[in-house]
mmCIF file of C-alpha atoms in Angstrom:
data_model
loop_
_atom_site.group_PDB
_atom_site.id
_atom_site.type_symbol
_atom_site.label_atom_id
_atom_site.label_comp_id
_atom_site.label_asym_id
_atom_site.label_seq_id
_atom_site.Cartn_x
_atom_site.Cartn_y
_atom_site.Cartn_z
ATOM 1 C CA UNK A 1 86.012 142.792 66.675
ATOM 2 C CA UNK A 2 85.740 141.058 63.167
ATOM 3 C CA UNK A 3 87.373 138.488 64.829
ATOM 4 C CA UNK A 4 84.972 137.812 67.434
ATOM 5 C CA UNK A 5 82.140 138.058 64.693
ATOM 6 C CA UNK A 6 83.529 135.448 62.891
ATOM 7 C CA UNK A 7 83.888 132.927 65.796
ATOM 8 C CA UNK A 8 80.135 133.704 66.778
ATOM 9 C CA UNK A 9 78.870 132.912 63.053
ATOM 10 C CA UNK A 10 81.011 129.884 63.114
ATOM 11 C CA UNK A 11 79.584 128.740 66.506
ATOM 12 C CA UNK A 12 76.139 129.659 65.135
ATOM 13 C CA UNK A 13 77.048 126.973 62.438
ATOM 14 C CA UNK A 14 78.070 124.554 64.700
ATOM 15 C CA UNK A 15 75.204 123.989 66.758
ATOM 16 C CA UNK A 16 72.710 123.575 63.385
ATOM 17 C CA UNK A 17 75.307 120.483 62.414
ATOM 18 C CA UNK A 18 74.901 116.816 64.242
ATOM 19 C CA UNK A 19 78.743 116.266 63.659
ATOM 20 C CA UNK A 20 81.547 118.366 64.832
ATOM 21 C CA UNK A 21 85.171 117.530 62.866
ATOM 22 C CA UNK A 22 88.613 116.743 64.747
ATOM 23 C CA UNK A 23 91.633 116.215 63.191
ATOM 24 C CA UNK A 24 94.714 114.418 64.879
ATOM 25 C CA UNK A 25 97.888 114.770 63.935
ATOM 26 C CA UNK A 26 101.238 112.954 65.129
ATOM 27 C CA UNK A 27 104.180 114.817 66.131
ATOM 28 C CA UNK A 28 106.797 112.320 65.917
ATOM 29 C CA UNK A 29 110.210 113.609 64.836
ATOM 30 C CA UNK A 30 111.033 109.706 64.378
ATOM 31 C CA UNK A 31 109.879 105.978 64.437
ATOM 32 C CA UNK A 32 106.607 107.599 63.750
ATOM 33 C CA UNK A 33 105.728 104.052 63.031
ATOM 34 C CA UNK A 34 105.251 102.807 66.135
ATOM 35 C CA UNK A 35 102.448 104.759 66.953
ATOM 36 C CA UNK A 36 98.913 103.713 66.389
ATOM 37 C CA UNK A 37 96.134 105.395 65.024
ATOM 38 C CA UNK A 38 93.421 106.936 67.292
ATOM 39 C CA UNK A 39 90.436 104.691 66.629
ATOM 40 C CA UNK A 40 86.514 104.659 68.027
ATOM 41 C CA UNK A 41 86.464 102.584 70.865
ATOM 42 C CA UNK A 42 84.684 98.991 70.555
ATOM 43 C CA UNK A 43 83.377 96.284 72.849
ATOM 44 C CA UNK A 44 83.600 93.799 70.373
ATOM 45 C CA UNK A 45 81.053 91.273 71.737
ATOM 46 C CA UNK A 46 79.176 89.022 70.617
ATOM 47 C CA UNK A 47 75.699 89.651 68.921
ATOM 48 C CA UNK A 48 72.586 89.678 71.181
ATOM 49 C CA UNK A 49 70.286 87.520 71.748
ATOM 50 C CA UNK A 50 68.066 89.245 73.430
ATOM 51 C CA UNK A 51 66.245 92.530 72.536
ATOM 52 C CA UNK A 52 67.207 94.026 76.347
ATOM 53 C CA UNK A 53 70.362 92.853 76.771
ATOM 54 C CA UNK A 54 72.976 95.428 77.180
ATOM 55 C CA UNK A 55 74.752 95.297 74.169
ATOM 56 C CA UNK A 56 71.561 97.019 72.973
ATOM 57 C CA UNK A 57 71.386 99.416 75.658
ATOM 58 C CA UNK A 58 70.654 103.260 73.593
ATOM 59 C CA UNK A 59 72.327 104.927 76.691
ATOM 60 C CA UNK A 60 75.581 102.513 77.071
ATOM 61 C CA UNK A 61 75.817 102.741 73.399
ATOM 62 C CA UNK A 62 76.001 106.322 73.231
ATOM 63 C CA UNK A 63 78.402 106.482 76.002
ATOM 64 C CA UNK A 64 81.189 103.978 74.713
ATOM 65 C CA UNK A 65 80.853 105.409 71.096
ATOM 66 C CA UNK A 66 82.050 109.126 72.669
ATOM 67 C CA UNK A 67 85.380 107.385 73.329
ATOM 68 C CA UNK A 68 88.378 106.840 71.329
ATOM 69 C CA UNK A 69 91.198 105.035 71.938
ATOM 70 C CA UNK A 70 95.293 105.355 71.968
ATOM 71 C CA UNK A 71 97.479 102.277 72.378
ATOM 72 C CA UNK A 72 100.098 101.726 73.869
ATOM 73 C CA UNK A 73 103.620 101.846 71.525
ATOM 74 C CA UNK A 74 105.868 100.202 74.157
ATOM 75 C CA UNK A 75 106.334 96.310 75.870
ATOM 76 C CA UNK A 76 107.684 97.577 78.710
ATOM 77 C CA UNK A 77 108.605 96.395 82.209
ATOM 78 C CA UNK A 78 109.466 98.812 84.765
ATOM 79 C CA UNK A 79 110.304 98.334 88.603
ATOM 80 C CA UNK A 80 110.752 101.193 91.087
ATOM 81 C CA UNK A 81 114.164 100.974 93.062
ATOM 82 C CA UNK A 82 116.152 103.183 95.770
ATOM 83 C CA UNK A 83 119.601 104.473 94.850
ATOM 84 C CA UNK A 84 122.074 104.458 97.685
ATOM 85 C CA UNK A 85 121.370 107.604 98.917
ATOM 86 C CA UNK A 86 117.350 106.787 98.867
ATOM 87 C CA UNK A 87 115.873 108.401 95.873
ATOM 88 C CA UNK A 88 113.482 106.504 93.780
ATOM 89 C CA UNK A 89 114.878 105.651 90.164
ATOM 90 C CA UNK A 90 113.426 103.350 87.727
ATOM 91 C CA UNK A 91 114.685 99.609 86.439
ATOM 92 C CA UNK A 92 114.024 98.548 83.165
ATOM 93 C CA UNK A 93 113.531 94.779 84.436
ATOM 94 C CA UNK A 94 113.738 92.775 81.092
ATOM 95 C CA UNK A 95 117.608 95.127 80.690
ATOM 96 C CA UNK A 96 119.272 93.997 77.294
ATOM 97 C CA UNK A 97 116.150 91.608 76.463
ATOM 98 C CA UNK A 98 113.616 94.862 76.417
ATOM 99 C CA UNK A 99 111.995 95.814 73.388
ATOM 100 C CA UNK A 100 112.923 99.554 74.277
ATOM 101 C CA UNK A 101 116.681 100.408 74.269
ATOM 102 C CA UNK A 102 118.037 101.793 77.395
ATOM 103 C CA UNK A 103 119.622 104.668 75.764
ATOM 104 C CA UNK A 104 116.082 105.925 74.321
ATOM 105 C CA UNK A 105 114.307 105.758 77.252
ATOM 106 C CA UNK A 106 115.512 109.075 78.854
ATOM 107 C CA UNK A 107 113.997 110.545 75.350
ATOM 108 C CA UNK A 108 110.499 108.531 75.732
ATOM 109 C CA UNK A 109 109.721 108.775 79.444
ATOM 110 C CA UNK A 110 111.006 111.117 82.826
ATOM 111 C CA UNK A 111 110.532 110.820 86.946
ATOM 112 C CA UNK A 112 109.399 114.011 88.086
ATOM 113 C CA UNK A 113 111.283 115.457 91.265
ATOM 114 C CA UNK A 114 109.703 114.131 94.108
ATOM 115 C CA UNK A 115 108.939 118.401 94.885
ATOM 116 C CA UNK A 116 106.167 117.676 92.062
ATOM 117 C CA UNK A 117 104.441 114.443 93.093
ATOM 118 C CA UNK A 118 101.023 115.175 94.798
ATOM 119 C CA UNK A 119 101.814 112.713 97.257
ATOM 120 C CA UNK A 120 105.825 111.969 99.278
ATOM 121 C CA UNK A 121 105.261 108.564 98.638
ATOM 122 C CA UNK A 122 103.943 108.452 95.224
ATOM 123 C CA UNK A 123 106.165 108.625 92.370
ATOM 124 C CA UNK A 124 105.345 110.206 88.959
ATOM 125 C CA UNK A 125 106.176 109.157 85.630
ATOM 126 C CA UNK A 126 105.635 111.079 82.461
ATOM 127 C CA UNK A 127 105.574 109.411 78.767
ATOM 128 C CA UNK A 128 105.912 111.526 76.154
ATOM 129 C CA UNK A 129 103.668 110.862 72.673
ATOM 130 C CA UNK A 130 103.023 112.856 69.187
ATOM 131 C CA UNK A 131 99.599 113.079 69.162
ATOM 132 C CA UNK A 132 98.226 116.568 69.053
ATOM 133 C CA UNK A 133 94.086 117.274 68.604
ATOM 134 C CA UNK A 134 92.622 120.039 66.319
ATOM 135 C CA UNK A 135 88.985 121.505 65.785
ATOM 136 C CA UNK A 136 88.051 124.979 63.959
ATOM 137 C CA UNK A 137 84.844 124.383 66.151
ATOM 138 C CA UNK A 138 85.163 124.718 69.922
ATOM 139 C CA UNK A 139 86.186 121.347 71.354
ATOM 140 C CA UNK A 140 87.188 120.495 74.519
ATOM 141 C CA UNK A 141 89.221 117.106 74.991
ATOM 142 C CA UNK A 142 89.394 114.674 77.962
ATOM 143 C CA UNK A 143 92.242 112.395 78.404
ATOM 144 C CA UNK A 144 90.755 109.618 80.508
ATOM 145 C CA UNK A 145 92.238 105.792 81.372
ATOM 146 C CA UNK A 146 91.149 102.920 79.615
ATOM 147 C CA UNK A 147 88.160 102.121 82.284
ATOM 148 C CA UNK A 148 86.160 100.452 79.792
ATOM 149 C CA UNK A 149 88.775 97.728 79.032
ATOM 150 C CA UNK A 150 89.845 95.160 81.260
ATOM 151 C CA UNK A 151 93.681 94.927 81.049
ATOM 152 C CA UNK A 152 95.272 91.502 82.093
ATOM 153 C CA UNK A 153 97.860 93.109 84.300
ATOM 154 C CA UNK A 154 96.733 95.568 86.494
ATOM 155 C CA UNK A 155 98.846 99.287 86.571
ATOM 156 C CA UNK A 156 100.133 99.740 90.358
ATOM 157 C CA UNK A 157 98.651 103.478 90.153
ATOM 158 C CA UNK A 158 96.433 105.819 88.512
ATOM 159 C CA UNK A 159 96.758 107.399 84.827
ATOM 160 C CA UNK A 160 96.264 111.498 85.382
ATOM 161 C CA UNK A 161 93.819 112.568 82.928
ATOM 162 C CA UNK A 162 93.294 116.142 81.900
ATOM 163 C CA UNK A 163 91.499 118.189 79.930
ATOM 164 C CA UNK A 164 91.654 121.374 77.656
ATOM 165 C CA UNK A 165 90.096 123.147 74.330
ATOM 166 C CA UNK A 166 91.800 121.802 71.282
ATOM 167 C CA UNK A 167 90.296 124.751 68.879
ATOM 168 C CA UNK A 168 93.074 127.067 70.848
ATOM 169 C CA UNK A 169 95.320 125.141 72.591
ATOM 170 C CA UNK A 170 96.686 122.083 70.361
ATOM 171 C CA UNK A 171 99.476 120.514 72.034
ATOM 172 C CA UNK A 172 100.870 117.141 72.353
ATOM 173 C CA UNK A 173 99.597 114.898 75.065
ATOM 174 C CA UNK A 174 101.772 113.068 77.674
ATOM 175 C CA UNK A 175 100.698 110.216 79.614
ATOM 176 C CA UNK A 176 101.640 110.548 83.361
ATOM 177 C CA UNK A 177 101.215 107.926 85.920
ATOM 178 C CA UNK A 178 101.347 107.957 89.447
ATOM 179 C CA UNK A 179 102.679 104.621 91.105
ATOM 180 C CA UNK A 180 100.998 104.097 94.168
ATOM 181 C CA UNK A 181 101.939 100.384 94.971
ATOM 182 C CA UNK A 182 105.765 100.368 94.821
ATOM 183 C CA UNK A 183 105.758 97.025 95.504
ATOM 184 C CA UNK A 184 104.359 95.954 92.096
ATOM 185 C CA UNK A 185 105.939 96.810 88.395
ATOM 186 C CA UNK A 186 104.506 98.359 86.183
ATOM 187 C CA UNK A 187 104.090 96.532 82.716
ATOM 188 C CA UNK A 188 103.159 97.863 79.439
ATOM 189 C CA UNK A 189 101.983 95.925 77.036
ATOM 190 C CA UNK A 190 102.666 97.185 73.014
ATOM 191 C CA UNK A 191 99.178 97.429 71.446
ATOM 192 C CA UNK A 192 96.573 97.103 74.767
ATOM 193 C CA UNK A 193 94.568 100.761 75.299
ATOM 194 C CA UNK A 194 97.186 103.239 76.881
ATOM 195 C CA UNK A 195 95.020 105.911 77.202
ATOM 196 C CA UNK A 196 90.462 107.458 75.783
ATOM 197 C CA UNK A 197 89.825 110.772 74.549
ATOM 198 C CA UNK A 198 86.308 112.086 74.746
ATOM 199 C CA UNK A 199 85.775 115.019 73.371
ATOM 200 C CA UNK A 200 83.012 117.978 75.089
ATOM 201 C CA UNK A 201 80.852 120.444 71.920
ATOM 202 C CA UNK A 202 79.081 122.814 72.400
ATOM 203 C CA UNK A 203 75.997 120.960 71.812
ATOM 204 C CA UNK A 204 76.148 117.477 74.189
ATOM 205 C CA UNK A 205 74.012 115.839 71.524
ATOM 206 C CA UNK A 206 76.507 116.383 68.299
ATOM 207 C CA UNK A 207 78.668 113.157 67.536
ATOM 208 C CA UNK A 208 82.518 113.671 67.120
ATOM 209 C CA UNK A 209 84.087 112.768 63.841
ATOM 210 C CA UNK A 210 88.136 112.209 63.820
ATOM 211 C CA UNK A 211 90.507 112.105 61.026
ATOM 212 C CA UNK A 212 94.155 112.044 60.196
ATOM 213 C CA UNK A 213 94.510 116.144 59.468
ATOM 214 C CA UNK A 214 97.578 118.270 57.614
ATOM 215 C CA UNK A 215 100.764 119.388 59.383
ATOM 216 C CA UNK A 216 100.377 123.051 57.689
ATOM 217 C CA UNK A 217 102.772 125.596 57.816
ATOM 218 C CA UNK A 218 99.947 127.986 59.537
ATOM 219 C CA UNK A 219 99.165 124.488 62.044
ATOM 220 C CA UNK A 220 102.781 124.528 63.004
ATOM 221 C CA UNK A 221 103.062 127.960 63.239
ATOM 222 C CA UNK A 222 100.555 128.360 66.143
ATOM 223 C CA UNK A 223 101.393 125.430 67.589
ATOM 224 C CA UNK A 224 104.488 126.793 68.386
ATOM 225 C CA UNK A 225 103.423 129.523 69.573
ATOM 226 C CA UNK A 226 101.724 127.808 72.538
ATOM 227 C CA UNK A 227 104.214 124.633 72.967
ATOM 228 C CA UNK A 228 106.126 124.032 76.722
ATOM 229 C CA UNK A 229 104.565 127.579 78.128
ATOM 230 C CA UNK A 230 104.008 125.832 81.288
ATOM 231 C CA UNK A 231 108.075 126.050 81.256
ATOM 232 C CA UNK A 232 107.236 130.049 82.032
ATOM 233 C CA UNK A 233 103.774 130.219 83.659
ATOM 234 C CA UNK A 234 102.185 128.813 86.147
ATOM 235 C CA UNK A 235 99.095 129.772 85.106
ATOM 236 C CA UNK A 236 98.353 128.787 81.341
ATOM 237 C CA UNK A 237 94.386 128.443 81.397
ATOM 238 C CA UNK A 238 94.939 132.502 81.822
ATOM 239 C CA UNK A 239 96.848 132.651 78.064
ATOM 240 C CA UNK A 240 93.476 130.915 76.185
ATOM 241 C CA UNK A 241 91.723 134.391 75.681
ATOM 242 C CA UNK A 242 95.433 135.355 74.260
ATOM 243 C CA UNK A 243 95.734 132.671 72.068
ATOM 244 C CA UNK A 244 92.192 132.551 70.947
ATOM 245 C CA UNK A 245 92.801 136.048 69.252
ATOM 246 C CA UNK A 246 95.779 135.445 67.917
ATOM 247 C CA UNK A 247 94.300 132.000 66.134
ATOM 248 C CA UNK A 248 94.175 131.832 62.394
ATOM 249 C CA UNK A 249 90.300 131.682 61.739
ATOM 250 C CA UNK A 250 90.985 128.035 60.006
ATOM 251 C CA UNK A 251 93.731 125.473 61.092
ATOM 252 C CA UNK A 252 91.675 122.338 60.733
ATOM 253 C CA UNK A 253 92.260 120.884 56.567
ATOM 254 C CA UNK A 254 91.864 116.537 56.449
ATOM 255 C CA UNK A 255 94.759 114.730 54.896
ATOM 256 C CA UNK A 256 94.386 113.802 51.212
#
């Protein structure tokens, strides 16, 4: 009950303020340097001459400044192939010339069974990555591809984006592709936009701040407590109400 009074002050509080604070934090247990920082997303155009063009546009504005963007860690060029006995399994084209090492890739990346694709003819590939998302406000986070950027070679599929509240369920994201065009490779390119996150408040008008946050004892604590349950459950959008009451009443501190 004190609990619950707490969380409604606190989201009393949160609708009076224009900005709502998210931390990220990278949960790499090594070569954390290859990972980027989340940044705001940017057109990067050229100034306007014109008072109506759309660079000035208050609604288009708004819209690309809700977005924030990963890139991608890896030069990678990837070709789907049949074993002998027909299953799909993955080439690493560029082989002793790739910037990845062939025995690391099994750590970075997986091929789902074919028993979990949502389609018999469309392979899915899942990339692992550090980042994890925090707010002591309640945030919900959308993992969206890089629509607003136009990426010199096309991906022969479609990036599955997701969402979930980051104020109780902090987890690392993956990025999972389904190849629809087996004919083409897919290449990724170290440094081009992998991957937004937009992030949903309570109040659609607030603006989202990010920062760099502290790995806490407390942080890791409850992040553990809600890491790979989908390895037991089916059904993990039923533990939230669970894990909500179990959260520590702050997790969120910025890195000094």
């Amino acid at each position: 009950m004190m609990l619950n009074k707490l969380y409604a002050r606190r989201d009393r509080v949160a609708k009076m303020r224009r900005t709502v604070d998210v931390g990220w934090i990278m949960k790499a247990p090594k070569a954390g340097v290859v990972w980027y920082e989340p940044e705001p997303f940017r057109q990067n155009l050229p100034e306007a001459p014109d008072a109506k063009s759309v660079q000035k546009c208050p609604g288009a504005i708004d819209f690309d400044s809700r977005h924030f963007v990963v890139k991608c860690p890896y030069d990678l060029h990837l070709r789907l192939t049949r074993s002998p006995d027909g299953k799909p399994q993955l080439l690493n084209v560029q082989g002793a010339n790739s910037a990845v090492r062939s025995s690391v890739m099994s750590q970075i990346m997986l091929m789902h069974p074919q028993s979990e694709w949502r389609h018999p003819e469309r392979p899915l590939l899942q990339f692992v990555t550090p980042y994890v998302f925090i707010s002591d406000e309640p945030v919900w986070i959308n993992q969206l591809p890089p629509y607003l950027d136009y990426l010199k070679t096309r991906r022969p599929g479609l990036m599955i984006a997701g969402r979930f509240p980051i104020h109780i369920w902090p987890r690392p994201f993956m990025w999972a592709f389904e190849w629809h065009d087996a004919s083409q490779d897919l290449i990724l390119r170290r440094g081009e936009p992998w991957f937004y996150v937009r992030f949903e408040t309570q109040d659609p008008t607030q603006n989202v701040r990010i920062f760099e946050a502290e790995r806490t004892q407390e942080l890791d604590d409850y992040m553990q407590s809600v890491l790979d349950v989908s390895n037991y459950t089916n059904r993990t959008y039923s533990l939230f109400r669970q894990a909500e009451n179990r959260r520590p009443e702050h997790l969120l501190v910025k890195k000094k």
